[in-house]
Short mmCIF file of C-alpha atoms in Angstrom, two decimals:
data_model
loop_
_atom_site.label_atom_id
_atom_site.label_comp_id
_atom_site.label_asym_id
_atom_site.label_seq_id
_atom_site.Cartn_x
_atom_site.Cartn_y
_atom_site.Cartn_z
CA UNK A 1 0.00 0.00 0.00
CA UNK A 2 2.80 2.29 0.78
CA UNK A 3 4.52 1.59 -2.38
CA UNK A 4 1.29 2.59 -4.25
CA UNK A 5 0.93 5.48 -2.46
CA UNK A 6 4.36 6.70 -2.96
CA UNK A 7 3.96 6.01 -6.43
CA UNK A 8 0.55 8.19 -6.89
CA UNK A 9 2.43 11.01 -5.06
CA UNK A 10 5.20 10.90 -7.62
CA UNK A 11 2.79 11.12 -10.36
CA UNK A 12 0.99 13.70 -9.08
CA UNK A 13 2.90 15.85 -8.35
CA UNK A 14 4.14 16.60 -12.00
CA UNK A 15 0.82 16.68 -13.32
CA UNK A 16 0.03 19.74 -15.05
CA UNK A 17 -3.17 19.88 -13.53
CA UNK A 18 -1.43 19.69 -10.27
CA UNK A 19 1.09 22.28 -10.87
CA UNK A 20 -1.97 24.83 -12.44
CA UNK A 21 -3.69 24.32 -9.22
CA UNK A 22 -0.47 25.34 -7.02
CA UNK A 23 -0.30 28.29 -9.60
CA UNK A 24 -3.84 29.43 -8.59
CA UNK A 25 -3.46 29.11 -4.99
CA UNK A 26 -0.17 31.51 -5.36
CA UNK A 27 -1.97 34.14 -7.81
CA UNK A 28 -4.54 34.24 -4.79
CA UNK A 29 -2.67 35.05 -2.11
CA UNK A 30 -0.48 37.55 -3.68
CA UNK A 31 -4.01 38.76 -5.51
CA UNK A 32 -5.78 38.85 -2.30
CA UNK A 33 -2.77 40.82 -0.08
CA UNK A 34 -2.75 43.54 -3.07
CA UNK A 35 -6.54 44.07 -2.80
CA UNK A 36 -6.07 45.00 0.46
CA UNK A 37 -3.03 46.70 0.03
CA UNK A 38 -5.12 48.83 -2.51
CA UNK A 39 -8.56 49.08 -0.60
CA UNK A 40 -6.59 50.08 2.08
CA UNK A 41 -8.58 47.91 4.61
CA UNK A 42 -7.73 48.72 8.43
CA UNK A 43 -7.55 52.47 7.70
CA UNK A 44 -10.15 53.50 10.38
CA UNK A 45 -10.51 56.83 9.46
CA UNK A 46 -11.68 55.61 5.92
CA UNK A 47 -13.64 53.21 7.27
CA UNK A 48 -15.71 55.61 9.96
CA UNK A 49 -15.71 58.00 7.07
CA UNK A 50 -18.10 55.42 5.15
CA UNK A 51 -20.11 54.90 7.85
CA UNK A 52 -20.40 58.71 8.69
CA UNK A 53 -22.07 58.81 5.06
CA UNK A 54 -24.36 55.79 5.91
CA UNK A 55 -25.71 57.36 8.68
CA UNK A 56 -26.02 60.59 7.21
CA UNK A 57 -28.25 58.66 4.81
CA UNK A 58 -30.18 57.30 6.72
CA UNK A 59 -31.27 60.75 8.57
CA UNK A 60 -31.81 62.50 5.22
CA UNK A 61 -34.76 59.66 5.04
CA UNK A 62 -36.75 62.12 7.81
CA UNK A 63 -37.65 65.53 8.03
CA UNK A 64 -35.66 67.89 9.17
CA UNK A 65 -36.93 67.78 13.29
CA UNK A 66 -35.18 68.46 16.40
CA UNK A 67 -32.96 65.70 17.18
CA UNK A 68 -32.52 67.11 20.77
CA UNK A 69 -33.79 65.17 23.77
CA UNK A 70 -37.50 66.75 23.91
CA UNK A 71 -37.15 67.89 20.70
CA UNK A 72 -40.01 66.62 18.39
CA UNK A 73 -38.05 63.88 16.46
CA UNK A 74 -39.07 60.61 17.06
CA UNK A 75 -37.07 57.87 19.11
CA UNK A 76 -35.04 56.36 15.89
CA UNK A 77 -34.25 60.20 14.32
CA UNK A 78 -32.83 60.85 17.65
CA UNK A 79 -31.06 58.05 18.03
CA UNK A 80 -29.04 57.70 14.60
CA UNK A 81 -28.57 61.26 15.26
CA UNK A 82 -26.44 60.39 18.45
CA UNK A 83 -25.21 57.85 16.36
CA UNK A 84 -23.89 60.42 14.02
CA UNK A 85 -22.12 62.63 16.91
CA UNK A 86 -20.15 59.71 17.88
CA UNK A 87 -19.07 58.15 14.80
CA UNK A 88 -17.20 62.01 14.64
CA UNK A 89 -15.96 61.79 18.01
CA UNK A 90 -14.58 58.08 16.56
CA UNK A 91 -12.92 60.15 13.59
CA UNK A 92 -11.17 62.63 16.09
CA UNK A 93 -10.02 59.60 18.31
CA UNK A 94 -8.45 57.66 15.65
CA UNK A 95 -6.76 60.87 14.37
CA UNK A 96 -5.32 62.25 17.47
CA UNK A 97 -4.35 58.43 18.75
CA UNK A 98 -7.11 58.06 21.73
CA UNK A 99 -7.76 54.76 21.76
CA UNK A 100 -9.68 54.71 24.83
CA UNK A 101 -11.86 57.26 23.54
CA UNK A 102 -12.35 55.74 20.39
CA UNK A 103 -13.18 52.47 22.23
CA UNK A 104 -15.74 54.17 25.05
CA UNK A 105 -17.37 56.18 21.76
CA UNK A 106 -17.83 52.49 19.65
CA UNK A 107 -19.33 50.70 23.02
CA UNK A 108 -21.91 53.45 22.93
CA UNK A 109 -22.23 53.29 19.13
CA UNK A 110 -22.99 49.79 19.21
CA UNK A 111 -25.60 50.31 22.40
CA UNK A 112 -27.51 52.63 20.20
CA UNK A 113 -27.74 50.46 17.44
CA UNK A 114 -28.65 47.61 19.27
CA UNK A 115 -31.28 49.89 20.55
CA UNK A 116 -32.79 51.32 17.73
CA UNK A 117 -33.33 47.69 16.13
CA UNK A 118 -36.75 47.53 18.06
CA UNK A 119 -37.59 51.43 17.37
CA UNK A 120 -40.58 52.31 15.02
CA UNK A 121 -39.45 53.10 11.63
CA UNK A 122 -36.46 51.08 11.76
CA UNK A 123 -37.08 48.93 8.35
CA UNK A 124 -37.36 52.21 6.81
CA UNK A 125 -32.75 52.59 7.35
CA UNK A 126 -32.33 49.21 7.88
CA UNK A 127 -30.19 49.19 4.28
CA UNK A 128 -27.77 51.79 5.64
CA UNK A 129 -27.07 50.48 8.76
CA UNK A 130 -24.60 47.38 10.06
CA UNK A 131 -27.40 44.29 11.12
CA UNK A 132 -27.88 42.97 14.21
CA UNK A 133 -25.42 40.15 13.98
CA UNK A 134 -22.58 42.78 12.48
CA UNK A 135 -23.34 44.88 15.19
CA UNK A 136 -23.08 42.40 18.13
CA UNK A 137 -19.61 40.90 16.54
CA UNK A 138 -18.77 44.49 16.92
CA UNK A 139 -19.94 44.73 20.34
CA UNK A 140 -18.74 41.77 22.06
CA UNK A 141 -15.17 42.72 20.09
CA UNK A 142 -14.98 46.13 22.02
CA UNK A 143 -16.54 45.30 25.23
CA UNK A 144 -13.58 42.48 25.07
CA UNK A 145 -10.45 44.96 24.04
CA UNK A 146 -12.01 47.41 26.90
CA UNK A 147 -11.78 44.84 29.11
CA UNK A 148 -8.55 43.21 28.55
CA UNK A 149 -6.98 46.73 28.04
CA UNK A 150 -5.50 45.20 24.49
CA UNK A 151 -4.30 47.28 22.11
CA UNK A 152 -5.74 47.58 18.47
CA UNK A 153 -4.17 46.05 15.86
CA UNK A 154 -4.12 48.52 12.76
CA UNK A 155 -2.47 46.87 9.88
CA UNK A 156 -4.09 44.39 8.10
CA UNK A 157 -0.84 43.05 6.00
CA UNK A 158 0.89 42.20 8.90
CA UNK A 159 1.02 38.17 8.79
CA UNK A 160 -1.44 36.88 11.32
CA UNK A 161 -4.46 39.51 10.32
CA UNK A 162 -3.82 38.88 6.79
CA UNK A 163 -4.11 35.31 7.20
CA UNK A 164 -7.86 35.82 8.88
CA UNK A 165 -8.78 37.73 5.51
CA UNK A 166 -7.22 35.04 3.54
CA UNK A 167 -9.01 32.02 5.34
CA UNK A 168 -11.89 34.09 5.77
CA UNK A 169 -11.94 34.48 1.73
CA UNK A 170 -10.61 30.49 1.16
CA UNK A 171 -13.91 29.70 3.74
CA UNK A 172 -16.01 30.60 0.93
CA UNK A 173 -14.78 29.09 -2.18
CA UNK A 174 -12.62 25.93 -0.73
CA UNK A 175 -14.89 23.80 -1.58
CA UNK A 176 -15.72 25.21 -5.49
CA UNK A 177 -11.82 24.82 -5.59
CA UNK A 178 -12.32 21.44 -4.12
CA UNK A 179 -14.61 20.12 -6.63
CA UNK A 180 -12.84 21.57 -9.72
CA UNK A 181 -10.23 19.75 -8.72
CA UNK A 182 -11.18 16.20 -7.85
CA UNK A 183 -14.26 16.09 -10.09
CA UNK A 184 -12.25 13.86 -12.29
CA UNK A 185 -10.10 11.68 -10.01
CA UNK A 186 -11.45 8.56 -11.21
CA UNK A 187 -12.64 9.05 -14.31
CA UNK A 188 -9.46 7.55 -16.46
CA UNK A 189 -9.55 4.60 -14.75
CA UNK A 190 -13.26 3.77 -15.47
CA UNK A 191 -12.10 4.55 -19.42
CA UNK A 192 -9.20 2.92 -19.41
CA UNK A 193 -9.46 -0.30 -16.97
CA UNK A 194 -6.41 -1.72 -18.12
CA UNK A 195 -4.51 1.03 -16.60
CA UNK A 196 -4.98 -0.50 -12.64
CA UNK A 197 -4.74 -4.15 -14.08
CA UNK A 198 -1.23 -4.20 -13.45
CA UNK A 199 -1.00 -2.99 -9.83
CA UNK A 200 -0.63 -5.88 -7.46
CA UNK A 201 -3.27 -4.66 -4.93
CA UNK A 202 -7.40 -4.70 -4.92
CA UNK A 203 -9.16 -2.26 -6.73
CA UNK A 204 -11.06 -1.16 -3.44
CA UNK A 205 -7.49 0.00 -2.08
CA UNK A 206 -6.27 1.53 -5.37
CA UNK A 207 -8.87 3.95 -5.26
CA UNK A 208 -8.31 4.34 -1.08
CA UNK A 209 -4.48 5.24 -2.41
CA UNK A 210 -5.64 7.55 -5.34
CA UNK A 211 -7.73 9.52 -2.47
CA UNK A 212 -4.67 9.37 -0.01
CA UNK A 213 -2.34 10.67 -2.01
CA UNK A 214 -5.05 13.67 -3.57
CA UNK A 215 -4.85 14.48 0.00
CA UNK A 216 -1.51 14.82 0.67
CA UNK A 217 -1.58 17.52 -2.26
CA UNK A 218 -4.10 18.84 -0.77
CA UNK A 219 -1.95 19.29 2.44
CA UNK A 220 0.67 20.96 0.02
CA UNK A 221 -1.97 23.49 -1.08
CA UNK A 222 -2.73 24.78 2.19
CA UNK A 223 0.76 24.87 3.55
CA UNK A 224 1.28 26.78 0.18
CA UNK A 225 -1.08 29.34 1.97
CA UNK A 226 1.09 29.96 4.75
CA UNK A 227 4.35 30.08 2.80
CA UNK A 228 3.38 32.87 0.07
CA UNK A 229 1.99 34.62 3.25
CA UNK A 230 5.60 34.51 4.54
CA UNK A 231 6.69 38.06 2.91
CA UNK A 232 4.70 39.85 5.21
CA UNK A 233 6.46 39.35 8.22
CA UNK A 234 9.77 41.34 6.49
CA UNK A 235 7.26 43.80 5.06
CA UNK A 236 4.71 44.62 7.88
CA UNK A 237 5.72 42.23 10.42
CA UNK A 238 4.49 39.36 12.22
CA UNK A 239 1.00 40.76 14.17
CA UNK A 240 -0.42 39.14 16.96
CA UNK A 241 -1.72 35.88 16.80
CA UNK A 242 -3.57 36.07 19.99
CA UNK A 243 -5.26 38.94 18.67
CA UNK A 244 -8.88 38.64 19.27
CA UNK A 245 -11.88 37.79 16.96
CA UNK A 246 -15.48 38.05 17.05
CA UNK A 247 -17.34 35.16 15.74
CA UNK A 248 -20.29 33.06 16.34
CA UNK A 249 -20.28 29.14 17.27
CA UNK A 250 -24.28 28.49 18.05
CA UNK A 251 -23.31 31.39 19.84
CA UNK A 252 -21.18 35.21 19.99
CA UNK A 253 -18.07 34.11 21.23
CA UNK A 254 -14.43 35.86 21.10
CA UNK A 255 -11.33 33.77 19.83
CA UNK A 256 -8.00 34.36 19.43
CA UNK A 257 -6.19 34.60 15.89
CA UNK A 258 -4.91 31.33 16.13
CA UNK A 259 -7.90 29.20 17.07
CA UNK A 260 -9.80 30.64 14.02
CA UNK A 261 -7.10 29.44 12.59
CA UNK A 262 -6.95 26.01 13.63
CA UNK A 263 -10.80 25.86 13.04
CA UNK A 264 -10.47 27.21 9.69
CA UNK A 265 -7.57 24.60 8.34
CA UNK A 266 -9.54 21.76 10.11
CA UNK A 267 -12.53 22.59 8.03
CA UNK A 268 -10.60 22.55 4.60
CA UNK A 269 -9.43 19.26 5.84
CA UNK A 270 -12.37 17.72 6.57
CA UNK A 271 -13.68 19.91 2.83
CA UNK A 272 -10.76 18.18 1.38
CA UNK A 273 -11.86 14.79 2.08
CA UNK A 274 -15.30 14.92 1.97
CA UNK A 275 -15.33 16.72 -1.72
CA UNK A 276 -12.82 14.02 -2.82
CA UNK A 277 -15.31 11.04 -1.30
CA UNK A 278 -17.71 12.50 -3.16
CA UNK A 279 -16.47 12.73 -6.61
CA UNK A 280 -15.23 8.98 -6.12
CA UNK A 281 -18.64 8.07 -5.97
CA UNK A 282 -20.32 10.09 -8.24
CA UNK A 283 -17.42 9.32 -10.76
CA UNK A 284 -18.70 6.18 -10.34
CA UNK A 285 -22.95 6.88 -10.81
CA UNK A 286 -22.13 9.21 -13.47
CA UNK A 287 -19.45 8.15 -15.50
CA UNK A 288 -18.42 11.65 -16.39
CA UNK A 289 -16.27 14.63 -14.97
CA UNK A 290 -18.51 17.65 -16.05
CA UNK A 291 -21.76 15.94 -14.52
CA UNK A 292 -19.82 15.10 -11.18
CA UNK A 293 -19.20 18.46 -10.69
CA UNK A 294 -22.05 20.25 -12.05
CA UNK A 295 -23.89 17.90 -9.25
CA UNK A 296 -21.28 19.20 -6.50
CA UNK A 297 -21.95 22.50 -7.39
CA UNK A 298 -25.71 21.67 -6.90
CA UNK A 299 -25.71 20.35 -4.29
CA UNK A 300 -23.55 23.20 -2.70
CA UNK A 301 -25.88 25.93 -3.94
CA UNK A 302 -29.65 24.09 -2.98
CA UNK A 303 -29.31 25.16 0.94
CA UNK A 304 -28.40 28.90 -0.47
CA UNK A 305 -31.33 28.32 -2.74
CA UNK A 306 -33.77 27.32 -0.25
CA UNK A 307 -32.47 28.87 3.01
CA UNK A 308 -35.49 26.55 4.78
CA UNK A 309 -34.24 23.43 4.01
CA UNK A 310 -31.24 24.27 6.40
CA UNK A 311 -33.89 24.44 9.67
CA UNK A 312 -35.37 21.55 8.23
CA UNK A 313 -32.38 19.42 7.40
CA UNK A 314 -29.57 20.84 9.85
CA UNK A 315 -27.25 18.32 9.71
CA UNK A 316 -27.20 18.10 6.06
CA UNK A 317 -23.35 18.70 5.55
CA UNK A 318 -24.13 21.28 2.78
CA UNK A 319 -25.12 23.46 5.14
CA UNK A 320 -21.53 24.15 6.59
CA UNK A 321 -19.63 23.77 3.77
CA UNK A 322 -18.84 27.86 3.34
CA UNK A 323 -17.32 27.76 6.60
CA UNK A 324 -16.38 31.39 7.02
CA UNK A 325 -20.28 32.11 6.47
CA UNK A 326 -20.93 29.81 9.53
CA UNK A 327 -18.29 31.44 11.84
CA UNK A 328 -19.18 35.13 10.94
CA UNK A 329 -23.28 34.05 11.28
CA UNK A 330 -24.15 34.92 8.28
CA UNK A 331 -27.41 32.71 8.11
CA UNK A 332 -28.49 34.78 10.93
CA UNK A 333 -29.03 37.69 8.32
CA UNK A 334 -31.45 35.66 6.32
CA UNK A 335 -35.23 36.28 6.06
CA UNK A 336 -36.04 33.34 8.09
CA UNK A 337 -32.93 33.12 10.46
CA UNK A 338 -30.92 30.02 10.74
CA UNK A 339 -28.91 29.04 13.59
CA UNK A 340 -25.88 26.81 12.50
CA UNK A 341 -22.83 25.74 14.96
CA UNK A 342 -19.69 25.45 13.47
CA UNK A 343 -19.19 22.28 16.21
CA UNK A 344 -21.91 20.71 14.68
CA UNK A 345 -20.72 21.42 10.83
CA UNK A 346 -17.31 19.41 11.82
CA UNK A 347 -19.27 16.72 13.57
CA UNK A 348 -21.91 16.24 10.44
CA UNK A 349 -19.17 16.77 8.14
CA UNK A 350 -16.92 13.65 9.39
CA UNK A 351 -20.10 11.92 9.90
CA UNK A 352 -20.32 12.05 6.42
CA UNK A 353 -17.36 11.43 5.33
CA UNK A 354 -17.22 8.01 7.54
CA UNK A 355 -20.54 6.59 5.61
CA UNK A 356 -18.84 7.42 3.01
CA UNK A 357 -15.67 5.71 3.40
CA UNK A 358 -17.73 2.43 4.16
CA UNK A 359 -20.21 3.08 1.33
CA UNK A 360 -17.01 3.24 -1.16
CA UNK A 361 -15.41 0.45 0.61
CA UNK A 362 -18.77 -2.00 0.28
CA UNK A 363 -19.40 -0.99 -3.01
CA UNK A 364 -15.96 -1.72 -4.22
CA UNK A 365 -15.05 -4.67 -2.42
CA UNK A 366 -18.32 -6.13 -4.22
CA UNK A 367 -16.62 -5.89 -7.60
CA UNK A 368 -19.56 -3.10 -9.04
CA UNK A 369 -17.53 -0.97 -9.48
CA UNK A 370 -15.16 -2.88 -12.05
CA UNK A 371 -17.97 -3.48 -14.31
CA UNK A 372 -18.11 0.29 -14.51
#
């Protein structure tokens, strides 16, 4: 088995199609750090600038009223219009380096929103403001630095906070990348049978070898992540990896850079495997490359489709495969809100994967699948 393996590795990795894909990942970090590089994301005064214009939106949607405390505006005019003060006080404190001010002035920001969610009128600026879930990740991330007395991280190229962009990005289209890519593991051999007749070992663990060793490529791709990330540290340095972030897990919760992290590669592991299963065994029902992943892609869009069918089928792995969706709580913003747990996506996800592995074992071990 090792031998096999070792062999499949050495093939692979001078395929073209395996050297393209290694070309791709490359293009995307470098692509991805000169976006932000050119957005110029982590500039806070930009960024409170934009949301000075937001709210100033959302007022012109009223008369002009007084906005004072027994003026005659109502309760939401009023309160963006406090809203509006502070994000300028938040302006100031980021320019004149008061980060205690700017933190005090975003707690109270963040109070008022949460506040005005329930106000009369509300639907009516709803477009121009953050939603709920947005503005309790921005809560609980404040409240936390206040607390801890932490200090804010500003550049966003600096390795560890560029690497939360990047596997927040990668969370969304790992497994599109996934399926492009193994959609047509097995399909040669099901053409060309006489290619595994000469391997002294069982069909059933030829294709358990072809998977093993797609895998280990796999494990090339995302230390290939980490390793074009690596001119950052000389450039902007290292950041802090401990550097908190707000996600949500079933529930708000703040982690550290590195747990995200680890939750993020364990997820494109677990992706990896499951996309690769999958296109064994549709390979094998379908016969063809094009309808294996056309049927991925399918499958992977239906829960987007019909947001419903996630409350109704929760453990459906489909559900979590956009990981970075399920950590920022993104199905919380949907018309009919969806609680998912990212605990649960692993758990449903290796479920799968494990019926898998035995449905591919029984199925090959029954010799069907050399008739194909």
């Amino acid at each position: 088995m090792w031998n096999i393996l070792k062999t499949f590795f050495i093939l692979e990795k001078s395929n073209k199609k395996n050297i393209f894909a290694c070309i791709i990942v490359a293009v995307f970090v470098f692509g991805l750090a000169l976006f932000v590089k050119t957005e110029d994301f982590g500039n806070e005064v930009k960024e409170k600038s934009g949301e000075y214009q937001s709210l100033a939106s959302a007022l012109g949607r009223f008369q002009n009223v007084d906005a004072t405390e027994n003026g005659n505006g109502s309760d939401l005019y009023k309160n963006l219009a406090l809203q509006h003060q502070l994000v300028v006080r938040q302006r100031m404190a980021v320019k004149m380096n008061l980060p205690d001010l700017y933190l005090d002035t975003a707690i109270e920001v963040t109070t008022l929103r949460a506040n005005s969610f329930d106000m009369e009128g509300f639907d009516m600026v709803a477009n121009y403001l953050p939603s709920k879930r947005e503005n309790q990740l921005d809560r609980m991330f404040y409240q936390y630095m206040k607390e801890t007395g932490l200090s804010l991280e500003s550049d966003p190229l600096s390795f560890f906070p560029f690497l939360i962009y990047l596997f927040g990005m990668l969370g969304s289209v790992w497994f599109i990348f996934m399926s492009v890519y193994s959609c047509g593991i097995m399909t040669e051999e099901f053409q060309h049978t006489s290619i595994i007749k000469g391997y002294p070992i069982t069909f059933d663990k030829y294709v358990i070898a072809k998977c093993m060793s797609s895998m280990l490529l796999v494990s090339v791709f995302i230390l290939e992540l980490f390793v074009c990330s690596l001119p950052l540290i000389y450039l902007y340095g290292l950041g802090d990896s401990s550097y908190p972030i707000a996600v949500f897990n079933g529930d708000f919760a703040i982690y550290p850079i590195y747990k995200y992290l680890g939750i993020s590669i364990l997820y494109m592991v677990f992706i990896s495997i499951f996309t690769i299963l999958l296109s064994v065994i549709l390979n094998v029902l379908l016969k063809n490359m094009y309808l294996t992943l056309f049927t991925q892609l399918f499958l992977y869009v239906l829960p987007l489709l019909f947001p419903s069918m996630m409350n109704v089928i929760p453990f459906n792995p489909f559900n979590y495969l956009n990981f970075a969706s399920i950590l920022n709580g993104q199905t919380l913003d949907l018309a009919n809100p969806v609680v998912l747990n990212g605990t649960y996506g692993l758990i449903s996800i290796g479920v799968s994967i494990t019926l898998m592995i035995v449905a591919v074992k029984l199925f090959l071990t029954t010799g069907k699948l050399k008739k194909v």
